[in-house]
JSON list of C-alpha atoms in Angstrom, two decimals:
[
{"chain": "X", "resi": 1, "resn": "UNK", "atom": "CA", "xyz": [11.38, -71.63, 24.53]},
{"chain": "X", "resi": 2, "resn": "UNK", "atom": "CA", "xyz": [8.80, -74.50, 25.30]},
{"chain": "X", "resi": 3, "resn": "UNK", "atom": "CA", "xyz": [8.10, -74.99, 21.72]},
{"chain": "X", "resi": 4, "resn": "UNK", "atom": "CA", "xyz": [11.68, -75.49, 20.81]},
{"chain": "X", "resi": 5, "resn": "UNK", "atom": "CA", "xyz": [12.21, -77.71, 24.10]},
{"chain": "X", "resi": 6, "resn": "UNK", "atom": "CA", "xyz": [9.33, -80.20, 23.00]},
{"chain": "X", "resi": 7, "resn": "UNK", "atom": "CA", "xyz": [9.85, -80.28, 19.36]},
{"chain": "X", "resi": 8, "resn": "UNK", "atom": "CA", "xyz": [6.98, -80.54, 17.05]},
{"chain": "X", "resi": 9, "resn": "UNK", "atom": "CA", "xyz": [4.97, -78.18, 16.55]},
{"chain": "X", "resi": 10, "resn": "UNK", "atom": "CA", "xyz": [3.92, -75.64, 18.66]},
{"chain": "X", "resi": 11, "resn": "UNK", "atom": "CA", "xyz": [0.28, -74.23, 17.67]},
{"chain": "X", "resi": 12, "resn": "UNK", "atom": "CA", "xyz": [-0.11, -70.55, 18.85]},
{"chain": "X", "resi": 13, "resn": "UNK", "atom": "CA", "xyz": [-3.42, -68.99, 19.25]},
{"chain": "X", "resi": 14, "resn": "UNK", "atom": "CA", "xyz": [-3.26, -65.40, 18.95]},
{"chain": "X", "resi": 15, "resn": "UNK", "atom": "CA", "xyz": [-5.99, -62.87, 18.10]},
{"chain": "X", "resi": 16, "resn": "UNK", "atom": "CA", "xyz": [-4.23, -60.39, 16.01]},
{"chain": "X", "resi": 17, "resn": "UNK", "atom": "CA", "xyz": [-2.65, -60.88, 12.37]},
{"chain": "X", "resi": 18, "resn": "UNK", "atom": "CA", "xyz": [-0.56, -57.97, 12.92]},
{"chain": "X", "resi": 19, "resn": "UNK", "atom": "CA", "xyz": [0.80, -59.63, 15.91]},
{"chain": "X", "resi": 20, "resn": "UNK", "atom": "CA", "xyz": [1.36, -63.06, 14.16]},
{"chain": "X", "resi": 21, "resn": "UNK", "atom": "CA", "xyz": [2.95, -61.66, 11.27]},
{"chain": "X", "resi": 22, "resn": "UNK", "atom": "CA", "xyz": [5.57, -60.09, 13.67]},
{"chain": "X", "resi": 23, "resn": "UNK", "atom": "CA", "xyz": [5.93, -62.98, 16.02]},
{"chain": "X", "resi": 24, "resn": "UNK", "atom": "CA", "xyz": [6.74, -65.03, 13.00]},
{"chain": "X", "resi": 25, "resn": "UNK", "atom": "CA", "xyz": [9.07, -62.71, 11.17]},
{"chain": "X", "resi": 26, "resn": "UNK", "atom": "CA", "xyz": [10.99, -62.62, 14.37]},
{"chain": "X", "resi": 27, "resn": "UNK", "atom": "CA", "xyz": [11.18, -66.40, 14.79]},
{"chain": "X", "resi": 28, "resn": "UNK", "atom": "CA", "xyz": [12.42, -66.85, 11.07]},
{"chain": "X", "resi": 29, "resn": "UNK", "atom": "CA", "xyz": [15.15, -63.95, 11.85]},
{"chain": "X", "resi": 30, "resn": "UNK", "atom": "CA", "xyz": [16.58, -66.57, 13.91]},
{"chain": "X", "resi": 31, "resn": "UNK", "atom": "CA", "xyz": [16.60, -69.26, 11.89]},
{"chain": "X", "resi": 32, "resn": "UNK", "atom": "CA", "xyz": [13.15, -71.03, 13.67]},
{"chain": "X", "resi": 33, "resn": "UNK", "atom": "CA", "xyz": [10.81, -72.28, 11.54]},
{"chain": "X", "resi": 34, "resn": "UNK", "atom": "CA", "xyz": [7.17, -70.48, 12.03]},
{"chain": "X", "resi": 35, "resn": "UNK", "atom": "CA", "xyz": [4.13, -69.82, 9.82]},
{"chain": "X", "resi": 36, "resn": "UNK", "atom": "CA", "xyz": [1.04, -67.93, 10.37]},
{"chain": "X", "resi": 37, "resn": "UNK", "atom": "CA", "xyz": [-2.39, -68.88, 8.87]},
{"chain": "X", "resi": 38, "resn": "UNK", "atom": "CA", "xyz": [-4.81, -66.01, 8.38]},
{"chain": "X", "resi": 39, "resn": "UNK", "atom": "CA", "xyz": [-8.05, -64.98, 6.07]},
{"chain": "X", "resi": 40, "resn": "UNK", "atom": "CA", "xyz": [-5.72, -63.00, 4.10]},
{"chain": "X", "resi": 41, "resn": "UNK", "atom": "CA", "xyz": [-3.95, -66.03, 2.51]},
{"chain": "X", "resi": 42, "resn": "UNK", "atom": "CA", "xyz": [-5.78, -68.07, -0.66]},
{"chain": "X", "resi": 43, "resn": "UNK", "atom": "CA", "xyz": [-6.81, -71.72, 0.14]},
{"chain": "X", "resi": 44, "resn": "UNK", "atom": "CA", "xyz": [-3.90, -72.92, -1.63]},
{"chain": "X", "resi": 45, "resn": "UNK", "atom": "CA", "xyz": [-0.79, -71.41, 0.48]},
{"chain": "X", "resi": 46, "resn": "UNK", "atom": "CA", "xyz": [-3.32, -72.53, 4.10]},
{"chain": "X", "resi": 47, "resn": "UNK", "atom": "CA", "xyz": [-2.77, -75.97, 2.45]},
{"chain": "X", "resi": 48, "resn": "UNK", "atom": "CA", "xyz": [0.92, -75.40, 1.55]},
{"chain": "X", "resi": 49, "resn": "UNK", "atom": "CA", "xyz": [1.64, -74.24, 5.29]},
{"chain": "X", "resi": 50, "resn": "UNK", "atom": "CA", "xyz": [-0.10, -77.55, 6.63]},
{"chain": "X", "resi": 51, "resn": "UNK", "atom": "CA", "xyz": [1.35, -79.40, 4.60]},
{"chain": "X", "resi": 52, "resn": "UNK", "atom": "CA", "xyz": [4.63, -78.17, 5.89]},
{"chain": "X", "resi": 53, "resn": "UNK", "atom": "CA", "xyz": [4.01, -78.53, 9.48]},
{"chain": "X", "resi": 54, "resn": "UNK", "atom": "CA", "xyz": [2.53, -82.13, 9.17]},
{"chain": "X", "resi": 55, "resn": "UNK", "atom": "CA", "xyz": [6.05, -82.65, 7.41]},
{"chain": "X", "resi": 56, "resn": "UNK", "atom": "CA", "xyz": [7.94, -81.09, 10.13]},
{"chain": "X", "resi": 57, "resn": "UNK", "atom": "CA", "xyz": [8.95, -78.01, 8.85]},
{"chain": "X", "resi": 58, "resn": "UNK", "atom": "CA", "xyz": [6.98, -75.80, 10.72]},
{"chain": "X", "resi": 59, "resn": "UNK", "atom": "CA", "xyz": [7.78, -75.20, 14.29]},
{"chain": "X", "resi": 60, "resn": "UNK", "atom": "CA", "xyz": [5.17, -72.90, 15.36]},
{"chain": "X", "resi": 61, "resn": "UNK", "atom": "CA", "xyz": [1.95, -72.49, 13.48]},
{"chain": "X", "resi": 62, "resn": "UNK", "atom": "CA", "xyz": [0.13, -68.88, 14.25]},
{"chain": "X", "resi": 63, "resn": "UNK", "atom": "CA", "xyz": [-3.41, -68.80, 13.78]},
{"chain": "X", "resi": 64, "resn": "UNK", "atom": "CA", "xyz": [-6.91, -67.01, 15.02]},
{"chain": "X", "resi": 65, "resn": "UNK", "atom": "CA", "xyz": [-9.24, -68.23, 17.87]},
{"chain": "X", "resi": 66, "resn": "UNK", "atom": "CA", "xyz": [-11.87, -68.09, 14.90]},
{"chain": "X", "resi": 67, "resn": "UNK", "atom": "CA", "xyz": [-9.90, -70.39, 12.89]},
{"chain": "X", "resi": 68, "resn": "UNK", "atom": "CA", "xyz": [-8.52, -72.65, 15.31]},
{"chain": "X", "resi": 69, "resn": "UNK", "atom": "CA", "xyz": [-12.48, -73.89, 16.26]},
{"chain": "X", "resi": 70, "resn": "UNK", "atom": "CA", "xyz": [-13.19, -74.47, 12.95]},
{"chain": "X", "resi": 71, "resn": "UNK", "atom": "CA", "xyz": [-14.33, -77.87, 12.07]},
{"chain": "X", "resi": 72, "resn": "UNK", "atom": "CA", "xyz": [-12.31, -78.27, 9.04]},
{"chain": "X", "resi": 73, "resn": "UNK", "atom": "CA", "xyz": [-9.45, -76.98, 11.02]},
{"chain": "X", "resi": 74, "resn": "UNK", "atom": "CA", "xyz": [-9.72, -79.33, 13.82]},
{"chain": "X", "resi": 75, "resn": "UNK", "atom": "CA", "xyz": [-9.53, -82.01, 11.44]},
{"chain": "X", "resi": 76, "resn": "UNK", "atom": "CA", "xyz": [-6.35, -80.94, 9.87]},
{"chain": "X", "resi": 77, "resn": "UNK", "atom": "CA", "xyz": [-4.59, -80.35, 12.69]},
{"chain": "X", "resi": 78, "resn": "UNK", "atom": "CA", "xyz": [-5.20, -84.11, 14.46]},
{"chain": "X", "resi": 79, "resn": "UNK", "atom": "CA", "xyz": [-2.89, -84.70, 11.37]},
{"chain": "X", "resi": 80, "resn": "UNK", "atom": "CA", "xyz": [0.06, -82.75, 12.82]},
{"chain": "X", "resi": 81, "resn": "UNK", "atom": "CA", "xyz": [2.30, -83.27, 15.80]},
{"chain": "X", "resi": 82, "resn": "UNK", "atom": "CA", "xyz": [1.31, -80.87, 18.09]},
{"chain": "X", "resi": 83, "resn": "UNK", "atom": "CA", "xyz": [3.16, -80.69, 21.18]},
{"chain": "X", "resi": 84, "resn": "UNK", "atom": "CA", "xyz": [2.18, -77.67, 22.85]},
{"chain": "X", "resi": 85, "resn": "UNK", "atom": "CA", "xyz": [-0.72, -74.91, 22.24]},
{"chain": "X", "resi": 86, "resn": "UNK", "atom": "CA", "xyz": [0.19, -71.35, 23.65]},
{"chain": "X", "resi": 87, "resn": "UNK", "atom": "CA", "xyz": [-3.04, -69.25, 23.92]},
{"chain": "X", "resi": 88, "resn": "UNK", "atom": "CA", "xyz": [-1.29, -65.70, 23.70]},
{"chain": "X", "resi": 89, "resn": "UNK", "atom": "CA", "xyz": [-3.52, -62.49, 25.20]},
{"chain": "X", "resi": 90, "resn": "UNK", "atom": "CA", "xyz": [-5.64, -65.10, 27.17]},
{"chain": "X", "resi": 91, "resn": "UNK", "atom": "CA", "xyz": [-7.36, -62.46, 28.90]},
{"chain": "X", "resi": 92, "resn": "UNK", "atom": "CA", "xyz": [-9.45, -61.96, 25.54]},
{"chain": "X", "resi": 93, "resn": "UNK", "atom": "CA", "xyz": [-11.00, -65.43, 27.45]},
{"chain": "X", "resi": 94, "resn": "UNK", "atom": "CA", "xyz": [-12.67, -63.10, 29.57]},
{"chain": "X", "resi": 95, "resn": "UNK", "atom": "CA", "xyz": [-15.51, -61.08, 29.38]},
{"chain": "X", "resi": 96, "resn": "UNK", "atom": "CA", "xyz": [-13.91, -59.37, 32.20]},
{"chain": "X", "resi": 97, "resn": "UNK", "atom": "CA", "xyz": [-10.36, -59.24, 29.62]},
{"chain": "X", "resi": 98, "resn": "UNK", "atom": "CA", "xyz": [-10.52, -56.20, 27.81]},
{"chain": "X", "resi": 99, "resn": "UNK", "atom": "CA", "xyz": [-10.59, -57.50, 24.73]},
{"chain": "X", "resi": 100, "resn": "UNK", "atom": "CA", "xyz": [-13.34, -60.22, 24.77]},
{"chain": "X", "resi": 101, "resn": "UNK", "atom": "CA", "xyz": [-13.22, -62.57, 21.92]},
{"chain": "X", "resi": 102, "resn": "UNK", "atom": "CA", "xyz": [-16.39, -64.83, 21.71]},
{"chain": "X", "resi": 103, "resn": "UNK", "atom": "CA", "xyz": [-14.23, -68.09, 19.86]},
{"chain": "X", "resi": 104, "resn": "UNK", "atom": "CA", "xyz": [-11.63, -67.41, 22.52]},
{"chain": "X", "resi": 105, "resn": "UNK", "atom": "CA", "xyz": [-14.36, -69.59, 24.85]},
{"chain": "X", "resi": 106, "resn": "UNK", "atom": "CA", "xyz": [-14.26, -72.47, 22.49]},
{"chain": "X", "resi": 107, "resn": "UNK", "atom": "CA", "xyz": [-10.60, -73.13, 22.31]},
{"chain": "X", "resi": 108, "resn": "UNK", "atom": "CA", "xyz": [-11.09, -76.30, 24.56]},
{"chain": "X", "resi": 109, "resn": "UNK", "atom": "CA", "xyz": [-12.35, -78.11, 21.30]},
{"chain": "X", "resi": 110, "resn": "UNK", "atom": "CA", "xyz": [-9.20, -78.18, 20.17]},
{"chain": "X", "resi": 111, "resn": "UNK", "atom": "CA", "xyz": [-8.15, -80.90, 23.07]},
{"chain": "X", "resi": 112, "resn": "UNK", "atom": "CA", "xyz": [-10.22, -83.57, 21.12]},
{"chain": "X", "resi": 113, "resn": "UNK", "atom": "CA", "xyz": [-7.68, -82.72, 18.13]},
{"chain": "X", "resi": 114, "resn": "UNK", "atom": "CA", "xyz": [-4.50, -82.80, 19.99]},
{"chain": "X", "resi": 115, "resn": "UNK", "atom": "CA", "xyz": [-5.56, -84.60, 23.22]},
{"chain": "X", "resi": 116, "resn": "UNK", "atom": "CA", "xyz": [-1.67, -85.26, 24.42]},
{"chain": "X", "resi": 117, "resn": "UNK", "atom": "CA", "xyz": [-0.31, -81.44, 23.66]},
{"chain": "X", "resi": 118, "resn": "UNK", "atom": "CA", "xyz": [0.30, -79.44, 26.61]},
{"chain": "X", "resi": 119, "resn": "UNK", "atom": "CA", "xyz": [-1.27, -76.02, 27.18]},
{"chain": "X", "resi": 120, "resn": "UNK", "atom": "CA", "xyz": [0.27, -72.57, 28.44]},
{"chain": "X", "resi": 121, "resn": "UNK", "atom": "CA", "xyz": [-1.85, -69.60, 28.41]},
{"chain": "X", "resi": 122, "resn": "UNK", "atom": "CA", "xyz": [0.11, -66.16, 28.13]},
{"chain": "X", "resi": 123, "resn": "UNK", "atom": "CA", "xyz": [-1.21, -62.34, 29.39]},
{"chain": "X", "resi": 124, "resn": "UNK", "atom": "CA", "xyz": [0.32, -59.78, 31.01]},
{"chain": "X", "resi": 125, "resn": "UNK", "atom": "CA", "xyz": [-3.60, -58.37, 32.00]},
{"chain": "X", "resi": 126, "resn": "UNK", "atom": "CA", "xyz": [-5.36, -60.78, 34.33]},
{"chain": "X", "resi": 127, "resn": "UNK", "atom": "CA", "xyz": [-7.19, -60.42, 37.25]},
{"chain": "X", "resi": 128, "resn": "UNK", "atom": "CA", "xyz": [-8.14, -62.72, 39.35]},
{"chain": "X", "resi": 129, "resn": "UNK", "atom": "CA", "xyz": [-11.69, -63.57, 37.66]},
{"chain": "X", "resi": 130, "resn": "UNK", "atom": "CA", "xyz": [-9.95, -63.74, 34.27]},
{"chain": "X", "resi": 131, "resn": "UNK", "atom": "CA", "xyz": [-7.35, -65.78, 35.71]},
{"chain": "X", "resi": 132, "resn": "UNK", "atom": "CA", "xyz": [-10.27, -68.23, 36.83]},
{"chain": "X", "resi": 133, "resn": "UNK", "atom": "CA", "xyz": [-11.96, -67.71, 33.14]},
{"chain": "X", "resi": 134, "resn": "UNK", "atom": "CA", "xyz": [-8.93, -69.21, 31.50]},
{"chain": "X", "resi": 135, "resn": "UNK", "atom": "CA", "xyz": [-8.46, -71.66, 33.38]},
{"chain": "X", "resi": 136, "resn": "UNK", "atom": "CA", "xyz": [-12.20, -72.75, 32.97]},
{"chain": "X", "resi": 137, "resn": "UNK", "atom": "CA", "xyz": [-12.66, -72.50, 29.80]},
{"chain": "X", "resi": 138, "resn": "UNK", "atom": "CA", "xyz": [-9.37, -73.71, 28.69]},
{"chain": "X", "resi": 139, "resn": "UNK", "atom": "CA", "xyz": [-10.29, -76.68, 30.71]},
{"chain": "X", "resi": 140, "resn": "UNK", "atom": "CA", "xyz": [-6.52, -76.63, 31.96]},
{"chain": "X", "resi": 141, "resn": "UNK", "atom": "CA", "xyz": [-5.41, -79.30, 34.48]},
{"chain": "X", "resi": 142, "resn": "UNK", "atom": "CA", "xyz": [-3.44, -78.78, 37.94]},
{"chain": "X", "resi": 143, "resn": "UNK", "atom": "CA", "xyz": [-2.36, -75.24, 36.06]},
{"chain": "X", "resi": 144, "resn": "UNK", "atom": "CA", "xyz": [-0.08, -73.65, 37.64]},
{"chain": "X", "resi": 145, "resn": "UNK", "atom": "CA", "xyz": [-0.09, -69.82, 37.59]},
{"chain": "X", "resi": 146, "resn": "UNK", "atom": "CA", "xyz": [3.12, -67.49, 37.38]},
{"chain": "X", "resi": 147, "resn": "UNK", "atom": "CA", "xyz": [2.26, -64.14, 38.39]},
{"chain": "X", "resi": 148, "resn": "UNK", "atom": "CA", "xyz": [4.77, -61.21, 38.10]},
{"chain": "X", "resi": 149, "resn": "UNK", "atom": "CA", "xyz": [4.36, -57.54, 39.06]},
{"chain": "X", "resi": 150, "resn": "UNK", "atom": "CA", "xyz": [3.61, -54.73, 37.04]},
{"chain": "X", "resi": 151, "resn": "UNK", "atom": "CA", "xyz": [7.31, -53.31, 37.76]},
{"chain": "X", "resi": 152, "resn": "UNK", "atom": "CA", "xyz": [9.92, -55.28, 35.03]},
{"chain": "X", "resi": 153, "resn": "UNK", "atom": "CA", "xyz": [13.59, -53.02, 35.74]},
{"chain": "X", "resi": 154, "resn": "UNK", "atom": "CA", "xyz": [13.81, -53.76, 32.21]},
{"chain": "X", "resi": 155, "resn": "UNK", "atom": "CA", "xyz": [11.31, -51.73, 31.55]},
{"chain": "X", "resi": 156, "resn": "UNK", "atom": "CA", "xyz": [11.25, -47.93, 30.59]},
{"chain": "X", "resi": 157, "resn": "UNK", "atom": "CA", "xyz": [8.28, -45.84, 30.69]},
{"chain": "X", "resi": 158, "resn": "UNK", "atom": "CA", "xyz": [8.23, -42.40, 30.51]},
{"chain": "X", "resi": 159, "resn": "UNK", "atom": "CA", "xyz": [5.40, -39.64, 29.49]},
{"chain": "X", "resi": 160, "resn": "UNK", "atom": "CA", "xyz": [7.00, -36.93, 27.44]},
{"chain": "X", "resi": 161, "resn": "UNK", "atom": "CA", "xyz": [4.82, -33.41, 26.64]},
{"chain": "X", "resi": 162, "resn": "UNK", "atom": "CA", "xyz": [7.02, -31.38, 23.87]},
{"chain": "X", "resi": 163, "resn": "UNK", "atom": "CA", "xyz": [6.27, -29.21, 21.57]},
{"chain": "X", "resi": 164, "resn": "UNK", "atom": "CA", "xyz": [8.14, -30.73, 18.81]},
{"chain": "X", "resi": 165, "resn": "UNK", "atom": "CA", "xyz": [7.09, -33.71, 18.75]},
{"chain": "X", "resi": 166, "resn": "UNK", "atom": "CA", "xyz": [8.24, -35.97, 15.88]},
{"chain": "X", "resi": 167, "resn": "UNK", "atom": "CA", "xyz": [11.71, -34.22, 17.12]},
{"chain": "X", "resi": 168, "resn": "UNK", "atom": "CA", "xyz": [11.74, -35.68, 20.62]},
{"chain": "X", "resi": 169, "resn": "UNK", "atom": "CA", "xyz": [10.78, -39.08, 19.09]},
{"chain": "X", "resi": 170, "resn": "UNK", "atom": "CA", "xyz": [13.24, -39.33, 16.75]},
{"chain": "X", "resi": 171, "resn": "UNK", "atom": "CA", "xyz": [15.72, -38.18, 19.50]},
{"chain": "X", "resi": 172, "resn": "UNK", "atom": "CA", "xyz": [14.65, -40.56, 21.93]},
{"chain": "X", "resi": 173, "resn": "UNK", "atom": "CA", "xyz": [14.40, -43.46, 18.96]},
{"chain": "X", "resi": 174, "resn": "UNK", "atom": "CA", "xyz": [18.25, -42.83, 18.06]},
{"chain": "X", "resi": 175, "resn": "UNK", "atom": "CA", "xyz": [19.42, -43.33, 22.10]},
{"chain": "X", "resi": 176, "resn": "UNK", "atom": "CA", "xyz": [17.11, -46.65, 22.34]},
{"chain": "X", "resi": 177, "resn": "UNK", "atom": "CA", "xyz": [19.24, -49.82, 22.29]},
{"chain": "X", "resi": 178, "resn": "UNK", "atom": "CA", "xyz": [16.79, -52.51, 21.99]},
{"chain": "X", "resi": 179, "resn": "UNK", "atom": "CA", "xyz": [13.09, -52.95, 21.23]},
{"chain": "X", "resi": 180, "resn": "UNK", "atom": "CA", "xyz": [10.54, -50.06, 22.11]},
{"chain": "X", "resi": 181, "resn": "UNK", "atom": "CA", "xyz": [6.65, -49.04, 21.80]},
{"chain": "X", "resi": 182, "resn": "UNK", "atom": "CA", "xyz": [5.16, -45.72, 21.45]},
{"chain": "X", "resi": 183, "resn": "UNK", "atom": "CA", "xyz": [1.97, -44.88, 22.28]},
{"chain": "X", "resi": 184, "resn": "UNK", "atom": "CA", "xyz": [0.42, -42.05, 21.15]}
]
């Protein structure tokens, strides 16, 4: 909701491309313009994508920590209007997050890019170390820090022993009425 409030583009950091593949397929299934940029793509279509956003037709750009600190990268992306930068899983920050992510402590380089976007950093796993980390080594300003509890009442979670299995799942699947993860 930021990103759309601001306008521009909104550069997300996230460390998965599995994740940014999904975030952007869901953005685009409501008619928001997103793109992710990943090692999987040839040189060509990274070019295509930036040359979209610096055109404004790319509202949220996905891409790695890894790529985001590149040198060539930074360049590139002075060239765009970047409003905001979400840092998604910022606990990877951390060596305390677990999930550490070495390039995750060099994501301050990208101020000298984009020096007048604004920064939010997103996790649902921070203590209060890695809430200090982040803030740190994001270099963030007067952040202010929204803390939730565990508990969300929109939340199910349930352990389920069966025998059968794939039956339960499918069982519990078919009464489901929104989104849902299963661990296993």
């Amino acid at each position: 909701v930021p990103g759309l409030v601001f306008g521009g583009v909104t550069l997300v950091i996230s460390p998965l491309i599995a994740l940014m593949r999904d975030q952007v397929e869901g953005l685009l299934r409501r008619g928001i313009q997103a793109a992710a940029i990943d090692s999987s793509m040839p040189a060509s279509w990274r070019e295509g994508v930036l040359a979209q956003a610096r055109e404004g037709k790319v509202q949220f750009l996905y891409v790695a920590p890894e790529r985001a600190t590149q040198s060539a990268f930074l360049e590139r992306l002075a060239e765009l209007p970047i409003r905001l930068i979400a840092v998604d899983e910022a606990h990877c920050i951390s060596q305390w997050g677990h999930d550490f992510r070495a390039s995750y402590l060099e994501l301050a380089k990208i101020r000298s890019a984009c020096p007048q976007a604004l920064w939010i950093a997103l996790t649902a796993t921070a203590t209060r170390k890695v809430q200090e980390d982040i803030v740190r080594y994001l270099a963030l300003r007067e952040p202010v820090v929204v803390r939730e509890p565990f508990y969300r009442p929109n939340f199910y979670y349930a352990v389920v022993y069966d025998v059968d299995k794939d039956k339960r799942l499918f069982q519990s699947l078919r009464k489901l009425e929104g989104s849902g993860i299963v661990y296993v």
